[in-house]
XYZ file of C-alpha atoms in Angstrom:
685
model
C -14.227 -4.106 -42.205
C -13.657 -1.765 -39.285
C -12.514 1.738 -40.061
C -10.785 4.275 -37.912
C -12.799 7.006 -36.304
C -11.584 10.163 -34.601
C -14.966 11.696 -33.989
C -15.263 12.406 -30.265
C -12.841 11.707 -27.460
C -13.940 9.840 -24.399
C -12.725 10.983 -21.011
C -10.151 8.651 -19.544
C -10.096 6.996 -16.214
C -10.099 9.277 -13.253
C -10.962 11.816 -15.203
C -11.258 14.941 -15.811
C -13.620 15.167 -17.660
C -14.190 18.096 -19.399
C -17.577 19.123 -19.728
C -17.621 15.977 -21.624
C -18.585 12.990 -19.736
C -19.950 12.162 -23.097
C -19.955 8.861 -24.830
C -18.822 9.349 -28.410
C -21.634 7.718 -30.304
C -25.380 7.568 -29.951
C -27.652 4.627 -30.564
C -28.837 4.079 -34.165
C -31.968 6.099 -33.552
C -29.921 8.953 -32.159
C -31.186 8.483 -28.603
C -29.671 6.517 -25.794
C -31.270 7.201 -22.433
C -28.269 5.971 -20.483
C -25.528 7.827 -22.294
C -26.834 10.615 -24.491
C -25.073 13.941 -24.180
C -23.346 15.421 -21.183
C -23.773 13.302 -18.066
C -23.980 15.635 -15.081
C -24.608 12.648 -12.835
C -21.369 10.964 -13.901
C -19.409 14.180 -13.532
C -20.936 14.626 -10.063
C -19.881 11.075 -9.168
C -16.365 11.964 -10.273
C -16.512 15.052 -8.109
C -17.599 12.961 -5.123
C -14.883 10.398 -5.796
C -11.971 12.822 -6.074
C -13.212 14.851 -3.082
C -13.289 11.722 -0.934
C -9.750 10.807 -1.964
C -8.393 14.299 -1.307
C -10.051 14.609 2.103
C -8.869 11.141 3.082
C -5.277 11.907 2.107
C -5.496 15.186 4.034
C -6.138 13.191 7.199
C -9.734 14.206 7.857
C -10.839 11.521 10.305
C -14.468 12.133 9.409
C -13.789 10.520 6.018
C -12.042 7.471 7.416
C -12.881 5.449 4.296
C -12.385 8.195 1.719
C -10.199 5.786 -0.240
C -13.494 4.341 -1.536
C -13.487 7.228 -3.989
C -11.131 5.147 -6.123
C -13.728 2.363 -6.246
C -16.267 4.889 -7.546
C -13.793 5.913 -10.239
C -13.321 2.294 -11.281
C -17.025 1.731 -11.930
C -17.370 4.991 -13.869
C -14.345 4.208 -16.018
C -15.467 0.661 -16.740
C -18.880 1.928 -17.829
C -17.699 4.781 -20.054
C -14.990 2.964 -21.929
C -16.988 -0.241 -22.388
C -20.012 1.674 -23.675
C -17.830 3.473 -26.177
C -16.172 0.281 -27.402
C -19.515 -1.554 -27.581
C -21.121 1.139 -29.716
C -18.178 1.354 -32.097
C -17.988 -2.419 -32.456
C -21.735 -2.623 -33.107
C -21.413 0.122 -35.717
C -18.483 -1.668 -37.356
C -16.026 1.182 -36.947
C -13.922 0.243 -33.924
C -10.161 0.593 -34.357
C -7.576 -0.605 -31.866
C -5.127 2.028 -33.128
C -7.607 4.841 -32.657
C -8.676 3.575 -29.255
C -5.149 3.501 -27.831
C -4.256 6.760 -29.558
C -7.128 8.423 -27.720
C -5.957 6.950 -24.446
C -2.412 8.240 -24.941
C -3.476 11.699 -26.115
C -5.915 12.042 -23.262
C -3.863 10.654 -20.389
C -0.195 11.221 -21.023
C 0.349 15.024 -21.220
C -0.981 15.858 -17.751
C 0.519 12.685 -16.286
C 3.967 13.302 -17.772
C 4.041 16.889 -16.513
C 3.201 15.583 -13.039
C 5.943 12.954 -13.227
C 8.543 15.442 -14.467
C 7.795 18.060 -11.826
C 7.895 15.374 -9.155
C 11.237 14.164 -10.524
C 12.689 17.674 -10.327
C 11.591 18.022 -6.697
C 12.489 14.509 -5.556
C 16.301 14.860 -5.103
C 15.797 17.847 -2.811
C 13.355 15.995 -0.556
C 13.671 12.207 -0.740
C 16.299 10.159 1.016
C 18.575 7.843 -0.937
C 16.407 4.712 -0.760
C 13.226 6.626 -1.464
C 14.932 8.212 -4.457
C 15.797 4.782 -5.835
C 12.233 3.652 -5.225
C 10.928 6.797 -6.920
C 12.896 6.036 -10.080
C 11.171 2.661 -10.259
C 7.809 4.293 -9.597
C 8.322 6.621 -12.563
C 9.068 3.651 -14.799
C 5.988 1.886 -13.466
C 3.796 4.928 -14.011
C 5.008 5.431 -17.599
C 4.673 1.733 -18.464
C 1.304 1.408 -16.651
C 2.779 -1.178 -14.306
C 2.891 1.065 -11.230
C 0.686 -1.314 -9.262
C 3.210 -4.106 -9.788
C 6.168 -1.875 -8.888
C 4.448 -0.664 -5.741
C 3.543 -4.211 -4.772
C 7.226 -5.175 -5.028
C 8.093 -2.171 -2.836
C 5.547 -3.158 -0.206
C 7.739 -5.517 1.830
C 8.260 -5.128 5.565
C 11.301 -2.922 5.027
C 9.997 -1.492 1.756
C 9.132 1.898 3.192
C 5.707 3.209 4.115
C 3.290 3.537 1.214
C 2.510 7.162 2.032
C 6.166 8.107 1.399
C 5.932 7.213 -2.290
C 5.275 10.297 -4.485
C 3.680 8.274 -7.301
C 1.712 5.909 -5.089
C -1.560 7.107 -6.595
C -0.631 5.862 -10.066
C -1.396 2.275 -9.014
C -5.056 2.846 -9.843
C -4.303 4.390 -13.234
C -2.177 1.363 -14.060
C -4.971 -1.037 -13.131
C -7.339 0.859 -15.413
C -4.939 0.878 -18.336
C -4.246 -2.839 -17.901
C -8.002 -3.356 -17.984
C -8.228 -1.323 -21.170
C -5.572 -3.465 -22.808
C -7.869 -6.470 -22.382
C -11.346 -4.975 -22.676
C -11.392 -4.112 -26.410
C -10.086 -7.573 -27.297
C -12.879 -9.144 -25.249
C -15.580 -7.076 -26.956
C -14.134 -7.437 -30.457
C -13.291 -11.142 -30.431
C -16.120 -12.473 -28.274
C -19.342 -13.199 -30.202
C -21.950 -10.622 -29.289
C -24.333 -13.200 -27.873
C -21.696 -14.126 -25.266
C -20.847 -10.597 -24.154
C -23.124 -10.542 -21.139
C -22.413 -14.109 -20.050
C -18.682 -13.608 -20.459
C -18.710 -10.339 -18.534
C -20.693 -11.888 -15.699
C -18.345 -14.878 -15.464
C -15.259 -12.649 -15.397
C -16.886 -10.334 -12.850
C -17.753 -13.203 -10.515
C -14.318 -14.785 -10.930
C -12.557 -11.529 -10.035
C -14.863 -10.823 -7.087
C -14.470 -14.380 -5.804
C -10.685 -14.201 -6.082
C -10.704 -10.857 -4.264
C -12.782 -12.122 -1.353
C -10.760 -15.352 -1.145
C -7.328 -13.711 -1.060
C -8.282 -10.667 0.993
C -7.424 -12.266 4.333
C -4.485 -14.275 2.961
C -2.654 -11.801 0.695
C -4.226 -8.420 1.488
C -1.520 -6.276 -0.121
C -1.494 -8.228 -3.384
C -5.295 -8.235 -3.379
C -5.255 -4.454 -3.146
C -2.797 -3.872 -5.996
C -3.526 -6.495 -8.665
C -5.922 -6.330 -11.608
C -7.327 -9.870 -11.187
C -8.565 -8.968 -7.695
C -9.710 -5.410 -8.516
C -11.008 -5.951 -12.051
C -14.514 -6.745 -10.775
C -14.986 -3.067 -9.924
C -14.344 -1.940 -13.485
C -16.220 -5.037 -14.605
C -19.337 -3.842 -12.802
C -19.310 -0.733 -14.974
C -18.645 -2.858 -18.052
C -21.592 -5.134 -17.316
C -24.135 -2.321 -17.200
C -22.655 -0.930 -20.425
C -22.901 -4.292 -22.193
C -26.541 -4.904 -21.293
C -28.459 -1.662 -21.990
C -31.648 -3.587 -22.794
C -31.600 -5.436 -19.508
C -30.817 -2.203 -17.650
C -33.838 -0.600 -19.298
C -36.079 -3.437 -18.154
C -34.629 -3.139 -14.660
C -35.460 0.563 -14.392
C -38.399 0.106 -11.991
C -36.058 -1.522 -9.480
C -33.329 1.039 -10.186
C -35.762 3.885 -9.532
C -36.521 2.422 -6.111
C -32.838 1.895 -5.338
C -31.643 5.361 -6.401
C -32.070 7.134 -3.067
C -30.683 4.233 -1.016
C -27.711 4.248 -3.401
C -27.082 7.931 -2.720
C -27.306 7.185 0.997
C -24.664 4.452 0.629
C -22.324 6.819 -1.241
C -22.789 9.449 1.461
C -22.543 7.219 4.523
C -20.128 4.342 3.848
C -17.034 6.602 3.393
C -17.898 8.174 6.758
C -19.183 5.106 8.617
C -17.442 2.082 7.047
C -18.119 -1.427 8.239
C -14.507 -1.826 9.355
C -14.049 -4.962 7.265
C -10.897 -5.327 5.130
C -10.662 -3.401 1.868
C -11.533 -4.083 -0.916
C -14.411 -6.045 0.594
C -17.968 -5.321 1.623
C -17.585 -1.534 1.680
C -16.143 -1.504 -1.833
C -18.903 -3.805 -3.083
C -21.644 -1.590 -1.623
C -20.104 1.597 -3.020
C -19.621 0.049 -6.469
C -23.228 -1.187 -6.560
C -24.452 2.247 -5.480
C -22.387 3.920 -8.211
C -23.808 1.546 -10.810
C -27.375 2.328 -9.684
C -26.782 6.087 -9.988
C -25.313 5.666 -13.475
C -28.187 3.515 -14.703
C -30.889 5.707 -13.098
C -29.715 9.036 -14.553
C -32.120 10.904 -12.339
C -33.414 14.206 -13.786
C -32.638 15.855 -10.461
C -28.940 15.525 -11.181
C -29.282 17.909 -14.119
C -30.955 20.647 -12.068
C -29.879 20.460 -8.435
C -27.193 22.942 -7.417
C -25.330 20.342 -5.355
C -24.971 17.952 -8.283
C -23.954 20.722 -10.649
C -21.335 21.929 -8.180
C -19.941 18.417 -7.784
C -19.918 18.109 -11.578
C -17.647 21.149 -11.781
C -15.260 19.404 -9.390
C -15.578 16.325 -11.579
C -14.465 18.366 -14.569
C -11.009 18.780 -13.044
C -10.864 15.450 -11.218
C -8.121 13.906 -13.360
C -5.737 16.827 -12.823
C -6.653 17.051 -9.148
C -6.017 13.359 -8.704
C -2.640 13.550 -10.438
C -1.363 16.701 -8.730
C -2.615 16.370 -5.170
C -0.632 13.362 -3.937
C 3.075 14.182 -4.574
C 2.992 17.171 -2.162
C 1.542 14.938 0.563
C 4.234 12.316 -0.017
C 7.028 14.899 -0.019
C 5.705 16.372 3.241
C 5.657 12.930 4.854
C 9.223 12.287 3.663
C 10.421 15.515 5.256
C 8.532 14.741 8.478
C 10.145 11.983 10.514
C 7.180 11.686 12.868
C 3.481 12.426 12.488
C 2.226 15.213 10.209
C 0.149 17.891 11.941
C -3.421 18.772 10.875
C -2.305 22.260 9.859
C 0.429 20.836 7.633
C -2.084 18.479 6.058
C -4.540 21.283 5.385
C -1.926 23.545 3.792
C -0.694 20.643 1.660
C -4.250 19.914 0.528
C -4.675 23.529 -0.563
C -1.360 23.379 -2.426
C -2.437 20.172 -4.173
C -5.732 21.761 -5.255
C -3.932 24.806 -6.657
C -1.470 22.592 -8.544
C -4.356 20.506 -9.889
C -6.188 23.566 -11.181
C -3.016 24.858 -12.839
C -2.419 21.455 -14.429
C -5.989 21.443 -15.731
C -5.823 24.987 -17.083
C -2.386 24.935 -18.702
C -1.843 21.278 -19.645
C -4.976 19.152 -19.683
C -7.307 21.547 -21.474
C -4.853 22.771 -24.145
C -3.689 19.248 -25.022
C -7.267 18.044 -25.335
C -7.709 20.535 -28.158
C -4.765 19.196 -30.151
C -5.885 18.157 -33.610
C -3.830 15.010 -33.995
C -4.301 11.741 -35.778
C -2.681 8.359 -35.162
C 0.669 8.208 -36.920
C 4.102 6.678 -36.628
C 5.453 10.103 -35.819
C 3.092 10.370 -32.864
C 3.998 6.857 -31.722
C 7.754 7.465 -31.930
C 7.354 10.838 -30.248
C 5.440 9.259 -27.390
C 8.135 6.621 -26.913
C 10.848 9.279 -26.976
C 9.088 11.458 -24.414
C 8.430 8.406 -22.246
C 12.140 7.577 -22.253
C 12.941 11.142 -21.255
C 10.430 11.044 -18.410
C 12.021 7.832 -17.113
C 15.551 9.160 -17.611
C 15.144 12.512 -15.853
C 14.828 11.167 -12.279
C 17.721 8.756 -12.854
C 19.936 11.609 -14.035
C 18.782 13.861 -11.196
C 19.495 11.157 -8.617
C 22.982 10.622 -10.022
C 23.681 14.339 -9.876
C 22.677 14.540 -6.229
C 24.572 11.442 -5.072
C 26.501 12.032 -1.833
C 29.697 10.501 -0.527
C 27.896 8.041 1.760
C 25.700 5.492 0.068
C 22.775 5.728 2.458
C 20.650 3.481 0.287
C 23.175 0.729 0.961
C 23.685 1.591 4.623
C 19.903 1.633 5.209
C 19.152 -1.373 3.023
C 16.560 -3.846 4.236
C 17.873 -5.918 7.123
C 16.142 -9.257 6.672
C 19.053 -11.065 8.289
C 20.835 -13.530 6.030
C 18.450 -13.053 3.132
C 14.934 -12.097 2.114
C 14.388 -15.844 1.728
C 14.494 -16.083 5.518
C 11.305 -14.056 5.971
C 9.210 -17.203 6.087
C 5.595 -17.188 4.961
C 5.075 -20.915 5.467
C 6.055 -23.442 8.121
C 9.731 -23.325 9.037
C 12.175 -25.655 7.376
C 15.960 -25.166 7.229
C 17.301 -23.386 4.149
C 20.985 -23.168 3.158
C 20.549 -19.425 2.592
C 19.306 -19.017 6.171
C 22.185 -20.549 8.102
C 25.932 -20.049 8.276
C 26.875 -23.655 9.042
C 25.522 -27.096 8.285
C 24.987 -27.817 11.990
C 24.472 -24.408 13.614
C 24.696 -24.096 17.388
C 22.655 -20.868 17.572
C 19.100 -20.320 16.330
C 17.689 -16.781 16.002
C 13.906 -16.965 16.263
C 11.342 -14.165 16.064
C 10.001 -11.367 13.897
C 11.756 -8.463 12.180
C 13.497 -7.610 15.474
C 15.110 -11.029 15.337
C 15.976 -10.567 11.656
C 17.994 -7.427 12.353
C 20.072 -9.239 15.000
C 21.229 -11.958 12.601
C 24.148 -10.062 10.978
C 25.564 -9.275 14.415
C 24.975 -12.706 15.923
C 26.513 -14.365 12.857
C 29.544 -12.034 13.006
C 30.408 -12.926 16.617
C 29.511 -16.615 16.624
C 32.002 -19.134 15.272
C 29.674 -22.105 15.791
C 27.143 -21.361 13.137
C 23.820 -19.493 13.193
C 20.422 -20.383 11.764
C 17.538 -17.972 11.189
C 13.842 -18.741 11.787
C 11.883 -15.523 11.331
C 8.477 -14.378 10.146
C 7.342 -10.746 9.879
C 5.420 -9.464 12.929
C 5.142 -13.008 14.294
C 6.498 -12.904 17.849
C 8.392 -16.064 18.959
C 5.677 -17.287 21.308
C 4.262 -20.792 20.948
C 0.486 -21.060 20.822
C -0.172 -17.302 20.738
C -0.336 -14.801 17.886
C -1.449 -11.247 17.275
C -4.817 -10.697 15.628
C -6.301 -7.521 14.159
C -8.952 -6.358 11.716
C -6.348 -5.012 9.279
C -3.728 -7.203 7.586
C -3.192 -9.555 10.541
C -6.510 -11.383 10.331
C -7.444 -14.890 11.445
C -5.697 -16.838 8.628
C -2.486 -14.884 9.221
C -2.666 -15.471 12.981
C -3.198 -19.201 12.565
C -0.272 -19.331 10.130
C 1.928 -17.503 12.663
C 1.048 -20.042 15.365
C 1.746 -22.862 12.913
C 5.115 -21.320 12.035
C 6.159 -21.121 15.685
C 5.036 -24.699 16.272
C 7.241 -25.799 13.390
C 10.243 -23.899 14.783
C 9.850 -25.597 18.169
C 9.590 -28.965 16.414
C 12.820 -28.201 14.550
C 14.618 -27.290 17.797
C 13.386 -30.528 19.326
C 14.832 -32.533 16.412
C 18.077 -30.602 15.887
C 20.578 -31.666 18.546
C 23.266 -29.222 17.352
C 21.298 -26.184 18.533
C 22.531 -25.115 21.953
C 21.345 -21.506 22.198
C 18.050 -20.014 21.014
C 17.973 -16.229 20.634
C 14.434 -14.829 20.868
C 13.630 -11.248 19.958
C 10.550 -9.127 19.357
C 9.073 -5.924 20.762
C 6.005 -8.069 21.572
C 3.938 -4.869 21.288
C 1.462 -6.554 18.958
C 0.665 -8.913 21.834
C 0.540 -6.183 24.452
C -1.172 -3.115 23.018
C -4.949 -3.437 22.536
C -5.273 -0.104 20.741
C -3.065 1.805 18.352
C -3.883 4.200 15.481
C -3.987 1.440 12.848
C -5.076 -1.733 14.608
C -7.362 -3.080 17.278
C -4.999 -5.761 18.491
C -6.271 -8.961 20.024
C -4.588 -12.314 20.484
C -5.383 -15.747 19.151
C -4.567 -18.642 21.475
C -4.265 -22.235 20.310
C -5.781 -24.795 22.681
C -6.501 -28.493 22.426
C -10.136 -27.774 21.582
C -9.354 -25.099 18.985
C -8.535 -21.391 18.816
C -9.738 -18.751 21.276
C -9.642 -14.971 20.806
C -8.713 -12.822 23.810
C -7.719 -9.229 24.473
C -4.036 -8.326 24.171
C -2.671 -8.111 27.735
C 0.692 -8.378 29.451
C -0.543 -11.278 31.580
C -1.567 -13.422 28.607
C 1.725 -12.700 26.841
C 3.821 -13.452 29.926
C 2.174 -16.845 30.388
C 2.673 -17.781 26.732
C 6.291 -16.601 26.593
C 7.084 -18.398 29.844
C 5.683 -21.644 28.406
C 7.802 -21.127 25.295
C 11.109 -20.617 27.115
C 10.387 -23.502 29.482
C 9.760 -25.749 26.493
C 13.169 -24.754 25.164
C 15.038 -25.122 28.450
C 13.379 -28.518 28.996
C 15.068 -29.572 25.761
C 18.435 -28.539 27.216
C 18.663 -25.304 25.217
C 19.802 -22.022 26.674
C 17.553 -19.047 25.868
C 18.734 -15.476 25.226
C 15.904 -12.914 25.135
C 17.045 -9.713 23.388
C 15.016 -6.577 24.050
C 14.302 -4.232 21.127
C 16.708 -1.294 20.721
C 15.580 2.159 21.887
C 12.903 3.853 19.762
C 10.616 6.850 20.081
C 8.032 6.677 17.311
C 9.972 8.701 14.717
C 12.075 7.517 11.801
C 15.570 7.643 13.279
C 17.402 6.486 10.147
C 15.661 9.045 7.946
C 16.323 11.794 10.477
C 20.064 11.087 10.608
C 20.362 10.800 6.836
C 18.431 14.001 6.162
C 20.433 15.936 8.744
C 23.693 14.704 7.247
C 22.603 15.782 3.755
C 21.285 19.156 4.841
C 17.671 18.366 3.913
C 14.604 19.605 5.723
C 13.710 17.596 8.836
C 10.315 18.094 10.475
C 9.026 16.415 13.613
C 12.259 15.158 15.182
C 12.120 15.297 19.017
C 15.815 16.327 19.124
C 17.934 18.282 16.681
C 20.620 15.559 16.753
C 18.081 12.785 15.994
C 18.857 10.996 19.255
C 16.037 9.266 21.124
C 14.593 10.868 24.277
C 15.004 8.324 27.042
C 11.598 9.064 28.574
C 9.866 8.537 25.210
C 11.636 5.228 24.760
C 10.674 3.994 28.211
C 7.026 4.958 27.704
C 6.928 3.290 24.293
C 8.272 -0.026 25.571
C 6.837 0.015 29.092
C 4.734 -3.113 28.534
C 7.576 -4.866 26.729
C 9.897 -4.131 29.660
C 7.361 -5.554 32.103
C 7.045 -8.681 29.966
C 10.800 -9.250 29.763
C 11.336 -8.462 33.446
C 8.876 -11.241 34.293
C 11.187 -13.726 32.539
C 14.427 -12.679 34.254
C 14.069 -15.237 37.012
C 13.604 -18.195 34.685
C 16.323 -20.839 34.833
C 18.416 -21.002 31.677
C 17.103 -17.669 30.382
C 19.208 -14.557 29.834
C 17.509 -11.203 29.152
C 19.740 -8.818 27.198
C 19.148 -5.096 26.719
C 21.094 -2.632 24.577
C 20.325 0.267 26.906
C 23.752 0.064 28.517
C 25.437 0.723 25.203
C 23.059 3.288 23.762
C 21.433 5.246 26.585
C 23.007 7.816 28.865
C 21.389 10.611 30.834
C 18.218 11.732 29.069
C 18.872 10.260 25.627
C 19.770 7.177 23.619
C 22.117 7.655 20.685
C 21.192 7.117 17.041
C 24.802 6.727 15.894
C 27.758 5.036 17.526
C 31.409 5.497 16.566
C 30.241 7.317 13.453
C 28.052 4.401 12.386
C 24.346 4.882 11.620
C 22.521 2.331 13.774
C 18.970 2.435 12.455
C 17.387 1.543 9.124
C 14.122 3.199 10.140
C 12.420 4.021 13.419
C 13.274 0.813 15.253
C 15.351 -1.681 13.219
C 19.140 -1.904 13.123
C 21.247 -1.567 10.013
C 23.466 -4.497 9.013
C 26.561 -2.632 10.161
C 24.826 -1.375 13.315
C 23.834 -4.914 14.206
C 27.431 -6.113 13.908
C 28.807 -3.140 15.860
C 26.359 -3.598 18.744
C 26.890 -7.355 18.873
C 30.632 -6.860 19.219
C 30.524 -3.965 21.665
C 27.721 -5.614 23.624
C 29.710 -8.764 24.243
C 27.289 -11.031 22.384
C 30.069 -13.537 21.737
C 30.433 -14.193 25.470
C 26.678 -14.004 26.070
C 26.023 -16.705 23.476
C 28.879 -18.864 24.717
C 28.743 -18.535 28.488
C 25.658 -16.545 29.443
C 27.539 -13.447 30.628
C 25.347 -10.376 31.084
C 25.506 -7.377 28.825
C 27.376 -4.272 29.983
C 25.719 -2.254 32.721
C 24.209 1.119 31.787
C 26.653 3.996 31.573
């Protein structure tokens, strides 16, 4: 019969550590080479991991893959917790109650203080939609489902990830979900199957990760089934100490190469999608360092210094990110290096204070599992979740900006197709629509306006970032990889097939900025194009000439079918978040980085931003049956383009129209006549 044990706490994930990267029990003979006593090497690995994460978040380009620090944390956490559970199970004294009590006592105090302080600051800094998202993030963080909440907030209009103050809790949630399953696996799986079972689960998770990485990259990043292999690597070396001992000759040889991998990959990554090859190499290197336990790590000044950083890594990890997110929320364009550096210093100070006044004192609490503790934890958790909701309600303004700036997917989120196009009742306003809106998110945001001014019915055929060009799609090394590009081409083929079959369609509205087909380099992507030919797919550089030829073929295919084509240019933009700027100004909140105090768009910036798009659309103006429509005449005058019109906020974000803005511009821009008779839009003022 297993009995409860409260002998020695184990550091939690991401942790802190204390000077106690110590596993709670020793082997029967009192000696365990891999885990006896304080592990300076593990603390140093923690120090490396948290340093990489902090420097990456601070925008140091030198550490372009500093996010790999989280992968290091995963392996460490999997090893420590699994080794503890294994030893207690083997000794016959493992207790589920004690295990989860330790987790709560160790993790929650510092985390809850972080959540509460963030909740107190949030109403003064976040906009309305971000405040609603933050409330859900707090619930996710408290319930250890933050990765799922953040995944649901990761849609095209879901807001940038780096604006979310509790973004970093996704990794804590993955670890805690892992810990919900790990003890059950060790306790209920016969000991002789531990290693085989761990290997099978590791390979299954790794295989799923590599399979889905190019198909569902965001889900692959956030979900336990596709990230569990990293913790599983640590679990495997903890479950097979005998085999690790026999493998020591190889581990000794691999130790220095492993250190080289940990030093070089975060600085010189392969450039392949994450979590992929880079994560695998870093995890393997971390495992080698843990198994080796080199004597040098106990003596060398560098390792001992990193171990001191590792001591406070949990508090640093918790406290450093909210200031970065709040800064990015207040800044409607790019954050400067100086701002990043000052924010990093603030995060370090907050982390040290959290460690000194919360983490360390609560670790010394002499508590035992009890119903009182359990009820108290639930009560405090409810308070933590309730505080941001109450704060948000208290700061509510007269204008519901969360509603005004809601996602503009057109008719419905169902109309953001991820498969081949097929008509959906939710994506059309009549059984036999005469107008089809086809394109990416810049076509989606036109749908409310087009539907409002058309009395002949409108259908929507849209896919995120997939420009309405037959046989051509954007291609990049991040997110928009080969499977996505082929799916985009397939989607556009299916839309053209639908137009060919559907006799009721008279007008096809095409819209996109086409920048993904025109801009070879930008800060996040190396854009290329994928062209579909009779003999297969061909990759080419993203150029105006290639895009013009493909778009011309597309519109000629439509006009050959007797359809009239309306090409709508994207609205003015300047690389800053226009909607956020207007909302923050109206509410008296801090606004950093706006090019104009009134949040209007400098005309010169707009023209530079869309120079290639303008050249592309100008090349189509002479095509028979094609009308090119621009909103410049309504929005631009002198040296600026307005961000509001007749008191109406026009932009959801930095480029997309609000629902109400779409309707207003469609009516004032004469879209009803354009769709019916091909009349041109108003001339510039």
